[in-house]
Amino acid sequence: MSRLKMPFAPMEAATADEIPVGAGWQYEPKWDGFRCTAFRHKKKIELQSKSGKPLTRYFPDVVAELAKLRATQLVLDGEIVI
């Protein structure tokens, strides 16, 4: 079965000279982990790294949690923190 790779790259952080201020901004701590894009199409779930390498076999617990979601088609971009 072919991979569920989407034709777009994960979102990247942008550098700035100053921290933005205002009501529309929120901040969170920076945690180191694995940048991951998760793809689900029906029952098929795949995880891939920022560079496009497969991560699915390394994180079966993440795959299991994604399988519990009601959405059967999705793309999630985020960080897996151990």
CSV table of N, CA and C in Angstrom, one decimal:
chain,number,residue,atom,x,y,z
A,1,MET,N,0.9,-1.2,0.0
A,1,MET,CA,0.0,0.0,0.0
A,1,MET,C,0.9,1.2,0.0
A,2,SER,N,0.6,2.2,-0.8
A,2,SER,CA,1.4,3.4,-0.9
A,2,SER,C,1.2,4.3,0.4
A,3,ARG,N,2.3,5.1,0.6
A,3,ARG,CA,2.3,6.0,1.8
A,3,ARG,C,1.3,7.1,1.6
A,4,LEU,N,0.8,7.7,2.7
A,4,LEU,CA,-0.2,8.7,2.7
A,4,LEU,C,0.5,10.1,2.7
A,5,LYS,N,1.5,10.3,2.0
A,5,LYS,CA,2.3,11.5,2.0
A,5,LYS,C,1.6,12.7,1.3
A,6,MET,N,1.4,13.7,2.0
A,6,MET,CA,0.8,14.9,1.5
A,6,MET,C,1.8,15.8,0.8
A,7,PRO,N,1.3,16.6,-0.2
A,7,PRO,CA,2.2,17.4,-1.0
A,7,PRO,C,2.6,18.8,-0.3
A,8,PHE,N,2.8,18.8,1.0
A,8,PHE,CA,3.2,20.0,1.7
A,8,PHE,C,4.1,19.7,2.9
A,9,ALA,N,4.9,20.7,3.2
A,9,ALA,CA,5.9,20.5,4.3
A,9,ALA,C,5.3,20.9,5.6
A,10,PRO,N,5.8,20.4,6.7
A,10,PRO,CA,5.3,20.9,8.0
A,10,PRO,C,5.5,22.3,8.2
A,11,MET,N,4.8,22.9,9.1
A,11,MET,CA,4.9,24.4,9.4
A,11,MET,C,6.3,24.6,10.1
A,12,GLU,N,6.9,25.7,9.8
A,12,GLU,CA,8.2,26.0,10.3
A,12,GLU,C,8.0,27.2,11.2
A,13,ALA,N,8.8,27.3,12.3
A,13,ALA,CA,8.8,28.5,13.1
A,13,ALA,C,9.6,29.6,12.4
A,14,ALA,N,9.1,30.8,12.6
A,14,ALA,CA,9.8,32.0,12.0
A,14,ALA,C,10.6,32.7,13.0
A,15,THR,N,11.8,33.2,12.6
A,15,THR,CA,12.6,34.0,13.5
A,15,THR,C,12.0,35.4,13.6
A,16,ALA,N,12.3,36.1,14.8
A,16,ALA,CA,11.8,37.5,14.9
A,16,ALA,C,12.8,38.2,15.8
A,17,ASP,N,13.0,39.5,15.6
A,17,ASP,CA,13.9,40.2,16.5
A,17,ASP,C,13.3,40.5,17.9
A,18,GLU,N,12.0,40.5,18.0
A,18,GLU,CA,11.3,40.7,19.2
A,18,GLU,C,10.1,39.8,19.4
A,19,ILE,N,9.7,39.5,20.6
A,19,ILE,CA,8.6,38.6,20.8
A,19,ILE,C,7.3,39.5,20.6
A,20,PRO,N,6.4,39.0,19.7
A,20,PRO,CA,5.2,39.7,19.4
A,20,PRO,C,4.3,39.8,20.7
A,21,VAL,N,3.6,40.9,20.8
A,21,VAL,CA,2.7,41.2,21.9
A,21,VAL,C,1.3,41.5,21.4
A,22,GLY,N,0.3,41.3,22.3
A,22,GLY,CA,-1.0,41.6,22.0
A,22,GLY,C,-1.9,40.4,22.3
A,23,ALA,N,-3.2,40.7,22.3
A,23,ALA,CA,-4.2,39.7,22.7
A,23,ALA,C,-4.3,38.5,21.8
A,24,GLY,N,-3.8,38.6,20.6
A,24,GLY,CA,-3.9,37.5,19.6
A,24,GLY,C,-2.7,36.5,19.7
A,25,TRP,N,-1.8,36.7,20.7
A,25,TRP,CA,-0.6,35.8,20.8
A,25,TRP,C,-0.7,34.9,22.1
A,26,GLN,N,-0.3,33.7,21.9
A,26,GLN,CA,-0.1,32.8,23.1
A,26,GLN,C,1.2,32.1,23.0
A,27,TYR,N,1.8,31.7,24.1
A,27,TYR,CA,3.1,31.1,24.1
A,27,TYR,C,3.1,29.9,25.0
A,28,GLU,N,4.0,29.0,24.6
A,28,GLU,CA,4.1,27.7,25.4
A,28,GLU,C,5.6,27.3,25.5
A,29,PRO,N,5.9,26.5,26.4
A,29,PRO,CA,7.4,26.1,26.6
A,29,PRO,C,7.8,25.3,25.3
A,30,LYS,N,9.1,25.4,25.0
A,30,LYS,CA,9.7,24.6,23.9
A,30,LYS,C,10.1,23.3,24.5
A,31,TRP,N,9.6,22.2,24.0
A,31,TRP,CA,9.9,20.9,24.4
A,31,TRP,C,10.6,20.2,23.2
A,32,ASP,N,11.7,19.5,23.5
A,32,ASP,CA,12.4,18.8,22.4
A,32,ASP,C,11.7,17.5,22.2
A,33,GLY,N,11.6,17.1,20.9
A,33,GLY,CA,11.0,15.8,20.6
A,33,GLY,C,11.2,15.5,19.1
A,34,PHE,N,10.3,14.8,18.5
A,34,PHE,CA,10.3,14.5,17.1
A,34,PHE,C,9.2,15.3,16.4
A,35,ARG,N,9.6,16.1,15.4
A,35,ARG,CA,8.6,16.8,14.6
A,35,ARG,C,8.0,15.7,13.8
A,36,CYS,N,6.7,15.7,13.8
A,36,CYS,CA,5.9,14.6,13.1
A,36,CYS,C,4.7,15.2,12.4
A,37,THR,N,4.4,14.6,11.2
A,37,THR,CA,3.2,14.9,10.6
A,37,THR,C,2.4,13.5,10.5
A,38,ALA,N,1.2,13.5,11.1
A,38,ALA,CA,0.4,12.3,11.1
A,38,ALA,C,-0.7,12.4,10.0
A,39,PHE,N,-0.8,11.3,9.3
A,39,PHE,CA,-1.8,11.2,8.2
A,39,PHE,C,-2.8,10.1,8.6
A,40,ARG,N,-4.1,10.3,8.4
A,40,ARG,CA,-5.0,9.2,8.5
A,40,ARG,C,-6.0,9.3,7.4
A,41,HIS,N,-6.2,8.2,6.7
A,41,HIS,CA,-7.2,8.0,5.7
A,41,HIS,C,-7.9,6.7,6.0
A,42,LYS,N,-9.1,6.8,6.4
A,42,LYS,CA,-9.9,5.7,6.9
A,42,LYS,C,-9.2,5.0,8.0
A,43,LYS,N,-8.8,3.7,7.8
A,43,LYS,CA,-8.1,3.0,8.9
A,43,LYS,C,-6.6,3.1,8.8
A,44,LYS,N,-6.1,3.6,7.7
A,44,LYS,CA,-4.6,3.7,7.5
A,44,LYS,C,-4.1,5.0,8.2
A,45,ILE,N,-3.1,4.8,9.0
A,45,ILE,CA,-2.5,5.9,9.8
A,45,ILE,C,-1.0,5.8,9.6
A,46,GLU,N,-0.3,6.9,9.2
A,46,GLU,CA,1.1,6.9,9.1
A,46,GLU,C,1.6,8.2,9.7
A,47,LEU,N,2.8,8.0,10.3
A,47,LEU,CA,3.6,9.1,10.9
A,47,LEU,C,4.8,9.3,10.1
A,48,GLN,N,5.2,10.6,9.8
A,48,GLN,CA,6.4,10.9,9.1
A,48,GLN,C,7.2,12.0,9.7
A,49,SER,N,8.5,11.9,9.6
A,49,SER,CA,9.4,13.0,10.2
A,49,SER,C,9.3,14.2,9.3
A,50,LYS,N,9.9,15.3,9.8
A,50,LYS,CA,10.0,16.5,9.1
A,50,LYS,C,10.7,16.3,7.7
A,51,SER,N,11.7,15.4,7.6
A,51,SER,CA,12.3,15.1,6.4
A,51,SER,C,11.6,14.1,5.5
A,52,GLY,N,10.5,13.6,6.0
A,52,GLY,CA,9.7,12.7,5.2
A,52,GLY,C,10.0,11.2,5.5
A,53,LYS,N,10.8,10.9,6.5
A,53,LYS,CA,11.1,9.5,6.8
A,53,LYS,C,9.9,9.0,7.7
A,54,PRO,N,9.7,7.7,7.5
A,54,PRO,CA,8.6,7.0,8.3
A,54,PRO,C,8.9,6.9,9.8
A,55,LEU,N,7.9,7.3,10.6
A,55,LEU,CA,8.1,7.2,12.1
A,55,LEU,C,7.0,6.2,12.7
A,56,THR,N,6.1,5.7,11.9
A,56,THR,CA,5.0,4.9,12.4
A,56,THR,C,5.4,3.8,13.3
A,57,ARG,N,6.4,3.0,12.9
A,57,ARG,CA,6.8,1.8,13.7
A,57,ARG,C,7.4,2.2,15.1
A,58,TYR,N,7.9,3.4,15.2
A,58,TYR,CA,8.5,3.9,16.5
A,58,TYR,C,7.5,4.3,17.5
A,59,PHE,N,6.3,4.7,17.1
A,59,PHE,CA,5.3,5.3,18.0
A,59,PHE,C,4.0,4.6,17.9
A,60,PRO,N,3.9,3.3,18.1
A,60,PRO,CA,2.6,2.6,18.0
A,60,PRO,C,1.5,3.1,19.0
A,61,ASP,N,2.0,3.7,20.1
A,61,ASP,CA,1.0,4.2,21.0
A,61,ASP,C,0.3,5.5,20.4
A,62,VAL,N,1.1,6.3,19.7
A,62,VAL,CA,0.5,7.5,19.0
A,62,VAL,C,-0.5,7.0,17.9
A,63,VAL,N,-0.1,6.0,17.2
A,63,VAL,CA,-1.0,5.5,16.1
A,63,VAL,C,-2.3,4.9,16.8
A,64,ALA,N,-2.2,4.2,17.9
A,64,ALA,CA,-3.4,3.7,18.6
A,64,ALA,C,-4.3,4.8,19.0
A,65,GLU,N,-3.7,5.9,19.5
A,65,GLU,CA,-4.6,7.0,20.0
A,65,GLU,C,-5.2,7.7,18.8
A,66,LEU,N,-4.5,7.9,17.7
A,66,LEU,CA,-5.1,8.5,16.5
A,66,LEU,C,-6.2,7.6,15.9
A,67,ALA,N,-6.1,6.3,16.1
A,67,ALA,CA,-7.1,5.4,15.6
A,67,ALA,C,-8.4,5.6,16.4
A,68,LYS,N,-8.4,6.1,17.6
A,68,LYS,CA,-9.6,6.3,18.4
A,68,LYS,C,-10.4,7.5,18.1
A,69,LEU,N,-9.8,8.4,17.3
A,69,LEU,CA,-10.4,9.7,16.9
A,69,LEU,C,-11.6,9.4,16.0
A,70,ARG,N,-12.6,10.2,16.1
A,70,ARG,CA,-13.8,10.1,15.3
A,70,ARG,C,-13.5,10.4,13.8
A,71,ALA,N,-12.6,11.4,13.6
A,71,ALA,CA,-12.3,11.8,12.3
A,71,ALA,C,-11.5,10.6,11.6
A,72,THR,N,-12.0,10.3,10.4
A,72,THR,CA,-11.3,9.2,9.6
A,72,THR,C,-10.4,9.7,8.5
A,73,GLN,N,-10.3,11.0,8.4
A,73,GLN,CA,-9.4,11.6,7.4
A,73,GLN,C,-8.8,12.9,8.1
A,74,LEU,N,-7.5,12.9,8.2
A,74,LEU,CA,-6.9,14.1,8.9
A,74,LEU,C,-5.4,14.1,8.6
A,75,VAL,N,-4.9,15.3,8.8
A,75,VAL,CA,-3.5,15.6,8.8
A,75,VAL,C,-3.2,16.4,10.1
A,76,LEU,N,-2.2,15.9,10.9
A,76,LEU,CA,-1.8,16.7,12.1
A,76,LEU,C,-0.3,17.0,12.0
A,77,ASP,N,0.0,18.2,12.3
A,77,ASP,CA,1.4,18.6,12.3
A,77,ASP,C,1.8,18.9,13.8
A,78,GLY,N,2.8,18.3,14.3
A,78,GLY,CA,3.2,18.6,15.7
A,78,GLY,C,4.5,18.0,16.1
A,79,GLU,N,4.7,18.0,17.4
A,79,GLU,CA,5.9,17.4,18.1
A,79,GLU,C,5.5,16.3,18.9
A,80,ILE,N,6.2,15.1,18.8
A,80,ILE,CA,6.0,14.0,19.7
A,80,ILE,C,7.1,14.2,20.8
A,81,VAL,N,6.7,14.4,22.0
A,81,VAL,CA,7.6,14.6,23.1
A,81,VAL,C,7.5,13.3,24.0
A,82,ILE,N,8.7,12.8,24.3
A,82,ILE,CA,8.8,11.6,25.1
A,82,ILE,C,9.1,12.0,26.5
